[in-house]
Amino acid sequence: MTPNPLKTQADRRKERIDDLAATAGGSPSGTVTGAGEIEESPGVSLIASAWRRLRRNPVFLVGAGITLAFVVLAIIAPWIAPHDPTQGLLLDKVRQQSNPIPGSEPGFPLGADNRGRDLLSRLLVGAQQTLIVGVGATVIGLVGGLTLGTLAGAFGGWVDSFIMRIVDVMLSIPSLLLAMSLAAVAARPSQMTVILAIAIVEIPIFARLLRGSMLAVRSSDHVLAARALGVKQSAVVFRHIIPNSLAPVIVQATIVLATAIIDAAALSFLGLGNPDDRKPEWGQMLGASQEFLGDHPHLAFYPAACIIIVALGFTLMGESLREALDPKSRR
Amino acid sequence: MTETIENVQTQANRNEALLSVRDLRVTFQRHGEKPFVAVDGVSFDVRPGETVGLVGESGCGKSVTSLAIMGLLPRRGVKVEGEVDFQGTDLLRQSDDQMRDRRGRDLGMIFQDPLSSLNPVVPIGVQVTEVLERHRGMSRKAATPVAREMLDKVGIPDPERRLKDYPHQLSGGMRQRALIAMALACQPRVLIADEPTTALDVTIQAQILALLKDLVEDTGTALVMITHDLGVVAGLCDRVNVLYGGKIVERGDRHPLFASPRHPYTVGLLGSIPRLDGTRGERLTPIPGSVSDNLPWDSACAFAPRCPNAIEVCREARPELLDDGGGRWLRCHNPVENPLEVTR
Ligand SMILES: Nc1ncnc2c1ncn2[C@@H]1O[C@H](COP(=O)(O)OP(=O)(O)O)[C@@H](O)[C@H]1O
Ligand code: SF4
Ligand SMILES: [Mg+2]
């Protein structure tokens, strides 16, 4: 399929969200044909069959492998890092004029940065910062998005229109631009302002997605059956609609994590992140490396490679999950 | 005027009737589309302990009728007119909250596809206790033994373990039993079963029908049995209403109706049931054409384009639902001769 050139990027973004949302709710009601045949049953069996397809999908396995390795490394980084990433252990090797970047030597496989700090340890501990920012932003974005999406999906009417109007406006701004603007207005940039800026960008994605999948689930047979038993409105929403609307949201969260990691790196690179470089962070390391790019490109290469590999891992995993859930996205 | 005759007759039954549907009319009005009348002046009564069938091809308005009775049609884009009298209250004039209190307590309903009608992420036990908590004010803990008893009653083996099972762990028949348990947990006076066996294997169908029959006989629950398959109502219903294009076209007691169907549409429906003994419909004769050929009821018989008995007047005037004098109601200008009368 060739994408419609007239369609703006914002429209495509919304369409992608809506396609994923439509996978919730299983088959629409009344799938029994006149002859009494039933289409494949929705719900758990759908997830089970998606899982069966995933297990044999090399793209998913690679993505999941990278993701798992990254998460494990990030968590155990402080224990496996050969040195303290904040200590200028090779400071005496730094020669301001002749050799600003100490090369590798025994115990320091990747050498050190311009302040004599072990590069490998900084990369490892930097993984932890990346994980904290990515997960922190996505969790806050999820909570915010789920709250707004629930309000919109449960109440409908003007609440829905109001929330969705704001959400759509936010979705029409490119996410990095929005995150940069938000981070730039912070009085004192810090890790928290990065997390918040990225979280706010994610909120409309999750809100639109959850609302869409709640609408799909709301018209499903089992919600009608629950209403036919007189189940209270709140229980219909919280027990019957929302738990069945979450699968697309979880899939989206893995994709969003990749974007969050790249966005966080971009913000730090631009100096909008934590100014304290004693806490190593990949984007900020990349930013600091610019000064030495000509003679010592490895300083830029390592953090950049880490960012790309990790973002790729989350994207491969997320996209194959999405594909398994939504056959329509296999184009 | 003919409707008046019917009203006079049913007025007498009215006091005994538990559920009395009067001139029910459901119109779908979508934005920018022409209004569509899905149910067009349907009236029928159900007495306690009685089973009444609502039969017709797919799309004739059976589900819409049942959803209208239950108050489950959306408010927006749908106009519901007429009266649904339940023990002296008109259900169509109840508020949303009042109907929510009645559903599951006074009125139960079971649906066509048992798997998609169960919440896939909640254990069966929780779905049964939910009704009891809602209408009986029980705690989850107090409701659990009652739920276990209900599962036992609907013939689910090892109910203790099944309480913890998720819907996908049950077979199709077991799921429908679980749904019946949920619908009957609070002993509603009326149960509406909308094609409860359509999605099931033939052998399971018979078991579910037998179970429904037992349960309603035990408790005196009135059952409205909805199906496109006359074979299903044959063994179950006291009275049968045949629906075509949103209107009742024939109504009668089960035995005479099956022995001598008089409306050409009913004859056609019976002809398309496979019979094991081969006495009728040895050749499966499906009704020619489809509902898309229907004429508007205002000025004709909707069935005329498909009707083997059609005469000129059928395309010019609407037939009314009339008593043939023997308790059979017919909406037809040229009904099939009653074979019993002929032989007499
Ligand atoms: N929500 C709706 N909007 C518009 N038309 C509907 C809606 N629901 C049902 N209909 C129409 O009403 C008619 C009766 O439907 P239904 O009662 O579901 O038939 P069935 O007898 O097979 O249960 C059908 O022609 C159907 O297309
Ligand atoms: S009224 Fe005429 S067309 Fe309609 S069923 Fe009777 S005979 Fe057939
Ligand atoms: Mg139906």
XYZ file of C-alpha atoms and ligand atoms in Angstrom:
711
model
C 0.000 0.000 0.000
C 1.321 3.411 -0.847
C 0.656 5.990 1.812
C -1.571 8.802 0.771
C 0.739 11.784 0.272
C -2.050 14.171 1.184
C -2.351 12.651 4.586
C -0.420 14.588 7.170
C 1.882 12.885 9.584
C -0.502 13.709 12.420
C -3.330 11.940 10.593
C -1.190 8.867 10.113
C -0.292 8.902 13.779
C -3.963 9.019 14.747
C -4.801 6.312 12.250
C -2.129 4.028 13.680
C -3.505 4.562 17.179
C -7.063 3.915 16.020
C -6.124 0.739 14.135
C -4.547 -0.649 17.275
C -7.527 0.409 19.387
C -9.864 -1.428 17.039
C -8.194 -4.731 17.895
C -9.803 -4.603 21.347
C -13.250 -6.040 21.820
C -12.775 -9.089 19.648
C -15.331 -9.706 16.983
C -18.297 -7.369 16.758
C -21.622 -8.687 18.033
C -23.699 -10.813 15.743
C -20.902 -12.724 14.100
C -23.081 -15.774 13.937
C -24.208 -16.125 10.381
C -27.650 -17.310 9.398
C -26.356 -20.830 9.028
C -25.115 -20.703 12.608
C -21.403 -20.594 11.882
C -19.274 -18.600 14.252
C -16.113 -16.757 13.487
C -13.025 -17.438 15.531
C -13.766 -16.596 19.112
C -12.393 -13.375 20.565
C -10.838 -12.638 23.916
C -8.317 -14.909 25.517
C -8.051 -17.255 22.568
C -7.117 -14.276 20.416
C -4.245 -13.475 22.757
C -3.262 -17.130 22.879
C -3.089 -17.367 19.093
C -1.166 -14.087 18.948
C 1.351 -15.561 21.383
C 1.714 -18.699 19.301
C 2.585 -16.590 16.267
C 4.987 -14.427 18.288
C 7.017 -17.302 19.636
C 8.078 -18.215 16.128
C 8.708 -14.648 14.968
C 12.462 -13.905 14.791
C 11.828 -10.147 14.823
C 10.029 -10.448 18.118
C 12.689 -12.733 19.578
C 15.528 -10.369 18.643
C 13.634 -7.367 20.009
C 12.719 -9.171 23.197
C 16.325 -10.385 23.593
C 17.766 -6.877 23.276
C 15.150 -5.472 25.612
C 15.728 -8.142 28.216
C 19.513 -7.730 28.048
C 19.199 -3.963 28.364
C 16.850 -4.121 31.336
C 19.013 -6.660 33.163
C 22.219 -4.734 32.486
C 20.625 -1.468 33.550
C 19.466 -2.953 36.826
C 22.734 -4.650 37.772
C 24.949 -1.895 36.300
C 26.183 -0.490 39.656
C 27.475 -3.933 40.640
C 29.058 -4.991 37.378
C 30.554 -1.639 36.389
C 34.330 -2.085 36.749
C 34.809 1.401 38.229
C 32.956 4.247 39.837
C 31.668 6.263 36.859
C 31.980 9.523 38.795
C 35.671 9.170 39.684
C 38.307 10.649 37.403
C 40.552 7.613 37.772
C 42.580 8.343 34.651
C 42.658 12.098 35.258
C 46.430 12.074 35.378
C 46.470 10.718 31.804
C 44.427 13.650 30.469
C 46.668 16.112 28.647
C 44.688 19.209 27.807
C 46.764 19.913 24.645
C 48.174 16.634 23.329
C 45.781 13.911 24.518
C 42.467 15.096 26.029
C 40.915 11.592 25.848
C 42.830 8.734 27.476
C 42.706 5.620 25.286
C 42.083 2.071 26.394
C 44.421 0.371 28.807
C 44.268 -2.620 31.134
C 41.189 -2.328 33.355
C 39.746 0.390 31.127
C 38.759 -1.424 27.895
C 37.117 1.611 26.291
C 39.377 4.200 27.813
C 38.041 7.252 29.607
C 36.395 10.587 28.853
C 37.985 14.025 29.040
C 37.740 13.972 32.821
C 39.405 10.626 33.158
C 36.251 8.703 33.992
C 35.966 5.088 32.802
C 33.851 5.048 29.632
C 32.557 1.485 30.015
C 31.322 2.165 33.548
C 29.671 5.358 32.378
C 27.892 3.535 29.560
C 26.662 0.819 31.919
C 25.417 3.178 34.585
C 24.024 5.378 31.818
C 21.800 2.473 30.811
C 20.231 2.762 34.224
C 19.467 6.450 33.740
C 18.001 5.708 30.334
C 15.821 2.989 31.809
C 14.668 5.261 34.633
C 13.786 8.088 32.272
C 12.116 5.817 29.707
C 10.104 3.799 32.199
C 9.356 6.795 34.422
C 8.047 8.844 31.517
C 6.017 5.949 30.129
C 4.479 5.106 33.500
C 3.468 8.712 34.112
C 2.256 8.987 30.521
C 0.250 5.785 30.960
C -1.361 6.926 34.202
C -2.238 10.302 32.729
C -3.406 8.858 29.428
C -5.428 6.106 31.059
C -7.117 8.603 33.366
C -8.091 10.912 30.522
C -9.007 8.018 28.232
C -11.195 6.463 30.941
C -12.975 9.755 31.596
C -13.587 10.254 27.893
C -14.564 6.648 27.203
C -16.772 6.256 30.268
C -18.656 9.546 30.220
C -18.897 10.286 26.520
C -20.762 13.484 25.671
C -19.063 16.827 26.258
C -16.393 15.393 28.582
C -15.340 13.158 25.729
C -15.387 15.942 23.132
C -13.439 18.284 25.402
C -10.712 15.794 26.283
C -10.393 14.474 22.770
C -10.115 17.964 21.310
C -7.084 18.675 23.503
C -5.629 15.241 22.810
C -5.926 15.713 19.061
C -4.262 19.117 19.180
C -1.374 17.622 21.153
C -1.100 14.702 18.748
C -0.823 17.057 15.804
C 2.428 18.540 17.192
C 5.531 16.441 16.444
C 6.404 14.717 19.695
C 10.046 15.764 19.957
C 9.184 19.384 19.255
C 6.567 19.312 21.993
C 8.918 17.617 24.451
C 11.646 20.154 23.680
C 9.315 23.077 24.200
C 8.082 21.629 27.482
C 11.582 20.863 28.727
C 12.825 24.285 27.643
C 10.270 26.132 29.780
C 11.435 24.335 32.929
C 13.227 26.782 35.208
C 15.845 24.299 36.374
C 16.397 21.413 33.960
C 16.782 18.077 35.703
C 16.085 14.424 35.153
C 12.573 15.020 36.444
C 11.808 17.748 33.922
C 12.924 15.406 31.137
C 10.681 12.652 32.463
C 7.725 15.008 32.775
C 8.207 16.570 29.351
C 8.274 13.163 27.696
C 5.374 11.878 29.821
C 3.188 14.794 28.783
C 3.903 14.039 25.156
C 2.848 10.423 25.699
C -0.399 11.200 27.522
C -2.467 11.963 24.402
C -1.257 8.791 22.685
C -2.460 6.595 25.523
C -5.628 8.627 26.012
C -6.733 8.292 22.405
C -5.767 4.628 22.334
C -7.616 3.685 25.509
C -10.709 5.631 24.562
C -10.736 3.948 21.164
C -10.350 0.476 22.560
C -12.970 1.174 25.253
C -15.418 2.147 22.525
C -14.648 -1.098 20.698
C -15.134 -3.151 23.862
C -18.238 -1.220 24.911
C -20.199 -2.605 21.979
C -19.009 -6.169 22.540
C -21.332 -9.023 23.449
C -20.074 -9.549 26.970
C -20.668 -5.919 27.908
C -24.231 -6.215 26.609
C -24.562 -9.434 28.616
C -23.297 -7.678 31.760
C -25.761 -4.842 31.221
C -28.509 -7.435 30.735
C -27.734 -8.567 34.305
C -28.209 -5.048 35.624
C -24.530 -4.623 36.496
C -23.852 -1.094 37.743
C -22.383 1.422 35.332
C -19.140 1.719 37.296
C -18.631 -2.045 37.398
C -19.373 -2.255 33.674
C -16.600 0.251 33.050
C -14.014 -0.984 35.537
C -14.609 -4.723 35.482
C -15.920 -5.401 32.009
C -14.641 -2.668 29.703
C -11.250 -1.458 30.918
C -9.558 -4.821 31.635
C -10.477 -5.903 28.126
C -9.219 -2.651 26.601
C -5.682 -2.839 27.932
C -3.934 -5.216 25.501
C -3.421 -2.547 22.801
C -2.283 -0.110 25.488
C 0.411 -2.479 26.714
C 1.624 -3.039 23.175
C 1.716 0.685 22.566
C 3.678 1.193 25.777
C 6.602 -0.864 24.455
C 6.674 1.171 21.253
C 6.398 4.406 23.203
C 9.311 3.335 25.416
C 11.565 3.360 22.348
C 10.478 6.880 21.472
C 10.907 7.963 25.073
C 14.511 6.731 25.113
C 15.349 8.553 21.900
C 13.546 11.708 23.002
C 15.286 11.646 26.392
C 18.647 11.291 24.670
C 17.769 14.129 22.318
C 16.805 16.418 25.191
C 20.010 15.674 27.089
C 22.024 16.091 23.918
C 20.529 19.526 23.490
C 21.406 20.416 27.067
C 17.786 20.315 28.243
C 18.428 17.383 30.551
C 20.156 16.968 33.851
C 23.050 19.448 33.875
C 24.929 17.410 36.460
C 27.223 15.182 34.376
C 28.259 13.101 37.358
C 25.151 11.069 36.614
C 26.052 9.591 33.258
C 23.334 9.590 30.624
C 23.755 8.477 27.009
C 22.296 11.554 25.351
C 24.323 13.871 27.514
C 27.483 11.793 26.863
C 26.758 12.106 23.162
C 26.372 15.861 23.546
C 29.642 16.187 25.457
C 31.482 14.157 22.820
C 30.874 16.754 20.098
C 33.857 18.755 21.208
C 36.193 15.830 20.411
C 34.349 14.403 17.438
C 37.165 14.933 14.918
C 39.927 13.046 16.701
C 37.961 10.768 18.994
C 34.731 9.674 17.270
C 34.470 6.610 19.528
C 33.283 8.913 22.309
C 30.178 9.626 20.220
C 29.939 6.186 18.701
C 29.424 4.180 21.899
C 26.522 6.121 23.449
C 24.913 6.563 20.026
C 25.133 2.831 19.361
C 23.615 2.088 22.789
C 20.703 4.434 22.136
C 20.043 2.987 18.691
C 20.276 -0.664 19.758
C 18.005 -0.226 22.763
C 15.440 1.826 20.858
C 15.543 -0.765 18.093
C 14.991 -3.555 20.621
C 11.860 -1.927 22.034
C 10.600 -1.024 18.572
C 11.082 -4.524 17.152
C 9.376 -6.054 20.155
C 6.540 -3.519 20.178
C 5.914 -3.631 16.460
C 5.810 -7.406 16.343
C 3.422 -7.427 19.309
C 1.292 -4.910 17.481
C 1.373 -6.975 14.341
C 0.408 -10.118 16.189
C -2.556 -8.333 17.731
C -3.652 -6.431 14.645
C -3.492 -8.393 11.403
C -4.314 -5.217 9.507
C -0.946 -3.643 10.386
C 0.870 -6.310 8.351
C 1.379 -4.218 5.256
C -60.232 -2.241 13.750
C -58.806 -5.642 13.538
C -56.202 -4.648 16.080
C -59.154 -3.824 18.329
C -60.437 -7.335 18.112
C -57.099 -8.548 19.235
C -57.029 -6.005 22.029
C -60.414 -7.102 23.298
C -59.270 -10.666 23.430
C -55.971 -9.946 25.062
C -57.592 -7.559 27.504
C -59.071 -10.639 29.100
C -55.684 -12.340 29.273
C -54.026 -9.260 30.476
C -54.619 -9.809 34.128
C -52.994 -13.195 34.034
C -50.164 -12.127 31.776
C -46.835 -11.532 33.450
C -45.334 -9.779 30.512
C -47.543 -8.126 28.003
C -46.024 -6.515 24.933
C -48.433 -4.100 23.291
C -47.969 -2.683 19.832
C -44.188 -2.485 20.186
C -42.568 -0.406 17.492
C -38.839 0.214 17.184
C -37.503 2.710 14.671
C -33.812 3.238 13.969
C -33.052 6.796 12.983
C -29.493 7.254 11.863
C -28.230 10.682 10.975
C -28.896 11.387 7.312
C -30.532 8.015 6.756
C -34.144 7.180 6.226
C -35.769 5.825 9.398
C -35.920 2.037 9.516
C -38.747 0.269 11.341
C -37.231 -2.951 12.689
C -40.190 -3.950 14.865
C -43.583 -2.913 13.619
C -46.450 -3.176 16.075
C -45.655 -6.445 17.800
C -47.976 -7.620 20.577
C -47.827 -10.789 22.620
C -48.431 -12.033 26.150
C -46.466 -14.346 28.351
C -48.037 -15.938 31.414
C -46.107 -17.303 34.399
C -44.547 -20.680 33.693
C -45.367 -20.391 30.041
C -42.960 -20.605 27.138
C -43.666 -18.393 24.171
C -41.739 -18.662 20.932
C -40.699 -15.828 18.668
C -39.641 -17.296 15.367
C -38.447 -15.880 12.082
C -35.569 -15.559 9.682
C -32.482 -13.591 10.557
C -33.168 -9.859 10.412
C -36.905 -10.026 11.121
C -36.586 -8.102 14.378
C -36.334 -10.791 17.040
C -33.255 -9.447 18.807
C -34.440 -5.869 18.590
C -37.728 -6.934 20.212
C -35.906 -8.591 23.094
C -33.500 -5.700 23.585
C -36.437 -3.281 23.616
C -38.164 -5.309 26.335
C -34.953 -5.345 28.383
C -34.375 -1.628 27.916
C -31.021 -2.353 26.315
C -31.434 -0.354 23.129
C -29.442 2.869 23.013
C -31.479 6.002 23.686
C -29.887 7.910 20.869
C -30.941 7.117 17.317
C -33.637 4.657 18.373
C -37.330 5.339 18.945
C -39.233 2.748 20.983
C -43.010 3.060 21.081
C -45.820 0.971 22.511
C -46.028 -0.644 25.895
C -44.262 -3.445 27.715
C -46.377 -4.245 30.721
C -44.616 -6.184 33.453
C -46.788 -6.830 36.503
C -48.584 -3.544 36.018
C -45.621 -1.283 35.188
C -44.795 -0.142 31.708
C -41.119 -0.993 31.301
C -40.753 1.448 28.424
C -41.512 4.297 30.812
C -39.033 3.291 33.496
C -35.858 5.287 34.057
C -32.443 3.862 33.179
C -31.749 3.286 36.884
C -35.059 1.516 37.445
C -34.409 -0.753 34.483
C -30.897 -1.497 35.730
C -32.443 -2.641 39.008
C -34.900 -4.865 37.171
C -32.467 -6.461 34.758
C -30.982 -9.574 36.296
C -33.552 -9.435 39.110
C -36.986 -9.385 37.415
C -35.903 -9.982 33.838
C -33.090 -12.227 32.654
C -31.659 -12.663 29.207
C -29.298 -15.100 27.543
C -27.607 -14.591 24.227
C -26.602 -16.336 21.081
C -22.846 -16.699 21.371
C -21.870 -17.988 24.820
C -18.140 -17.372 24.446
C -18.336 -13.753 23.437
C -21.084 -13.165 26.015
C -18.726 -13.949 28.886
C -16.061 -11.546 30.061
C -12.819 -13.255 28.980
C -10.671 -11.848 31.789
C -12.921 -12.582 34.772
C -13.382 -16.060 36.299
C -16.817 -17.655 35.914
C -17.391 -17.584 39.673
C -16.895 -13.835 39.892
C -19.302 -13.305 37.016
C -22.004 -15.325 38.782
C -21.466 -13.747 42.197
C -21.494 -10.308 40.589
C -25.233 -10.649 39.920
C -25.923 -11.814 43.458
C -23.837 -9.008 44.946
C -25.648 -6.520 42.745
C -29.247 -7.559 43.369
C -29.200 -9.516 46.602
C -26.755 -7.233 48.377
C -24.603 -10.230 49.272
C -20.882 -10.098 49.914
C -18.611 -11.958 47.512
C -18.020 -14.496 50.278
C -21.695 -15.088 50.995
C -22.518 -15.252 47.307
C -19.906 -17.865 46.419
C -21.758 -20.916 47.817
C -24.930 -19.704 46.105
C -23.015 -19.379 42.840
C -21.623 -22.891 43.279
C -25.148 -24.181 43.828
C -26.338 -22.387 40.692
C -23.581 -23.946 38.579
C -24.531 -27.315 39.989
C -28.175 -26.688 39.183
C -27.459 -25.907 35.534
C -25.544 -29.158 35.243
C -21.945 -28.000 35.369
C -19.835 -30.818 36.824
C -17.297 -30.019 39.533
C -18.703 -26.510 40.150
C -16.188 -25.761 42.910
C -13.347 -25.886 40.394
C -15.323 -24.229 37.594
C -15.875 -21.154 39.757
C -12.202 -20.368 39.323
C -12.072 -21.174 35.607
C -11.971 -18.565 32.883
C -14.488 -18.729 30.031
C -11.983 -20.076 27.488
C -11.396 -23.097 29.717
C -15.030 -24.203 29.322
C -16.673 -25.933 26.392
C -19.388 -24.157 24.401
C -22.199 -25.992 26.153
C -20.684 -25.319 29.593
C -20.383 -21.633 28.795
C -24.032 -21.431 27.853
C -24.896 -23.239 31.098
C -22.813 -20.698 33.008
C -24.673 -17.860 31.298
C -27.980 -19.492 32.189
C -26.768 -19.728 35.798
C -25.982 -16.024 35.783
C -29.312 -15.080 34.215
C -31.284 -17.221 36.668
C -29.205 -16.554 39.811
C -31.707 -14.038 41.158
C -34.740 -16.016 39.986
C -36.174 -13.540 37.481
C -39.871 -13.909 36.617
C -39.151 -13.620 32.898
C -36.264 -15.101 30.947
C -35.623 -14.061 27.354
C -33.462 -16.514 25.440
C -32.239 -15.031 22.168
C -31.138 -17.912 19.947
C -29.538 -19.695 22.932
C -28.530 -22.749 20.914
C -27.622 -21.298 17.534
C -23.898 -21.288 18.241
C -23.829 -24.804 19.700
C -23.385 -28.312 18.319
C -26.588 -30.179 17.552
C -26.177 -32.638 20.432
C -25.497 -29.829 22.898
C -28.488 -27.875 21.569
C -30.881 -30.554 22.760
C -29.268 -30.628 26.223
C -29.507 -26.862 26.635
C -33.145 -26.832 25.528
C -33.962 -29.620 27.973
C -32.200 -27.706 30.738
C -34.128 -24.516 29.998
C -37.389 -26.451 29.991
C -36.608 -28.041 33.361
C -35.547 -24.781 34.938
C -38.582 -22.784 33.868
C -40.934 -25.568 34.865
C -39.356 -25.808 38.311
C -39.437 -22.121 39.067
C -42.494 -20.945 37.138
C -40.359 -18.536 35.173
C -41.919 -17.278 31.975
C -39.686 -17.986 28.992
C -39.544 -16.055 25.762
C -37.774 -18.316 23.323
C -36.295 -16.585 20.302
C -35.022 -18.582 17.357
C -34.820 -18.761 13.596
C -35.288 -22.508 13.836
C -38.851 -23.784 14.208
C -37.359 -27.122 15.234
C -36.154 -25.520 18.450
C -39.568 -24.243 19.490
C -41.322 -27.424 18.429
C -40.598 -29.266 21.630
C -40.548 -26.352 24.006
C -43.112 -23.627 23.439
C -46.707 -23.422 24.519
C -47.424 -20.783 21.929
C -45.537 -19.643 18.876
C -45.402 -16.227 17.219
C -44.018 -16.166 13.718
C -42.375 -12.877 12.812
C -41.796 -11.528 9.339
C -40.405 -8.112 8.499
C -41.013 -6.796 12.023
C -44.616 -7.974 12.216
C -46.258 -11.051 13.649
C -47.723 -12.986 10.721
C -49.007 -16.087 12.482
C -49.666 -17.034 16.061
C -51.042 -20.203 17.526
C -50.710 -22.943 20.074
C -47.791 -25.195 19.404
C -49.542 -28.421 18.346
C -52.099 -27.025 15.926
C -49.559 -24.622 14.482
C -47.109 -27.365 13.675
C -49.767 -29.784 12.493
C -51.362 -27.262 10.178
C -49.443 -24.096 9.540
C -51.658 -21.672 7.655
C -49.512 -18.675 6.825
C -47.489 -19.326 3.652
C -44.369 -18.047 5.416
C -44.796 -20.495 8.315
C -45.377 -23.288 5.828
C -42.141 -22.292 4.135
C -40.250 -22.214 7.448
C -41.540 -25.682 8.359
C -40.620 -26.932 4.909
C -37.056 -25.953 5.484
C -36.639 -27.999 8.671
C -34.998 -31.372 8.107
C -37.261 -34.070 9.457
C -35.864 -37.382 10.577
C -39.076 -39.269 9.914
C -39.404 -37.730 6.458
C -43.124 -37.025 6.789
C -42.735 -33.474 5.703
C -40.067 -31.599 3.861
C -38.265 -34.636 2.546
C -36.819 -32.234 0.114
C -35.512 -29.283 2.033
C -37.401 -26.438 0.461
C -35.952 -23.123 1.481
C -38.114 -20.089 0.984
C -37.162 -18.464 -2.315
C -35.778 -14.931 -2.323
C -34.687 -12.942 0.715
C -35.936 -10.230 3.034
C -34.356 -7.649 0.750
C -37.254 -8.295 -1.649
C -39.781 -7.145 0.987
C -42.555 -4.749 0.038
C -43.479 -1.992 2.511
C -46.103 -3.176 4.992
C -48.065 0.090 4.595
C -49.619 -0.835 1.298
C -48.944 -4.524 0.766
C -47.952 -7.799 2.301
C -44.178 -7.592 2.744
C -43.867 -11.293 1.961
C -45.706 -11.088 -1.388
C -42.622 -11.227 -3.678
C -41.589 -14.523 -2.083
C -45.024 -16.002 -1.491
C -46.303 -18.959 -3.533
C -49.893 -18.101 -2.531
C -49.740 -14.431 -3.441
C -52.790 -12.993 -5.169
C -53.452 -9.539 -6.561
C -54.682 -7.981 -3.354
C -51.457 -8.958 -1.593
C -49.604 -6.208 -3.432
C -52.320 -3.623 -2.869
C -53.482 -3.851 0.710
C -51.884 -4.629 4.012
C -53.181 -7.794 5.641
C -54.173 -7.451 9.300
C -53.601 -9.935 12.089
C -56.959 -11.712 12.473
C -58.325 -14.555 14.499
C -59.398 -17.382 12.218
C -62.011 -18.326 14.774
C -60.084 -21.235 16.216
C -57.511 -19.361 18.286
C -55.151 -19.011 15.362
C -54.088 -15.517 14.375
C -53.130 -14.849 10.788
C -51.905 -11.877 8.803
C -52.689 -13.114 5.329
C -55.090 -12.441 2.446
C -54.899 -15.965 1.110
C -53.883 -18.427 3.820
C -53.165 -22.077 3.221
C -56.247 -24.254 3.750
C -56.433 -25.895 7.124
C -55.999 -29.603 6.452
C -57.817 -30.510 9.662
C -60.855 -28.534 8.532
C -60.765 -30.140 5.122
C -60.814 -33.665 6.481
C -63.573 -32.911 8.957
N -28.460 -0.695 15.855
C -29.126 -0.842 14.709
N -29.191 0.161 13.814
C -29.879 0.020 12.658
N -30.530 -1.081 12.303
C -30.496 -2.128 13.139
C -29.799 -2.065 14.384
N -29.939 -3.255 15.024
C -30.691 -4.016 14.199
N -31.031 -3.350 13.080
C -31.854 -3.849 11.981
O -33.066 -4.299 12.499
C -33.485 -5.485 11.842
C -33.790 -6.549 12.857
O -32.599 -6.949 13.478
P -32.567 -8.099 14.571
O -33.649 -7.884 15.554
O -31.196 -8.159 15.089
O -32.870 -9.388 13.706
P -32.962 -10.885 14.221
O -34.381 -11.274 14.020
O -32.068 -11.658 13.322
O -32.550 -10.942 15.641
C -32.383 -5.879 10.890
O -32.770 -5.535 9.586
C -31.220 -5.050 11.330
O -30.457 -4.675 10.217
S -51.000 -11.915 2.248
Fe -50.699 -12.750 0.233
S -48.549 -12.524 -0.103
Fe -48.850 -12.219 2.030
S -48.551 -14.214 2.865
Fe -50.694 -14.075 2.499
S -50.976 -14.896 0.490
Fe -48.816 -14.524 0.701
Mg -30.864 -11.924 16.455
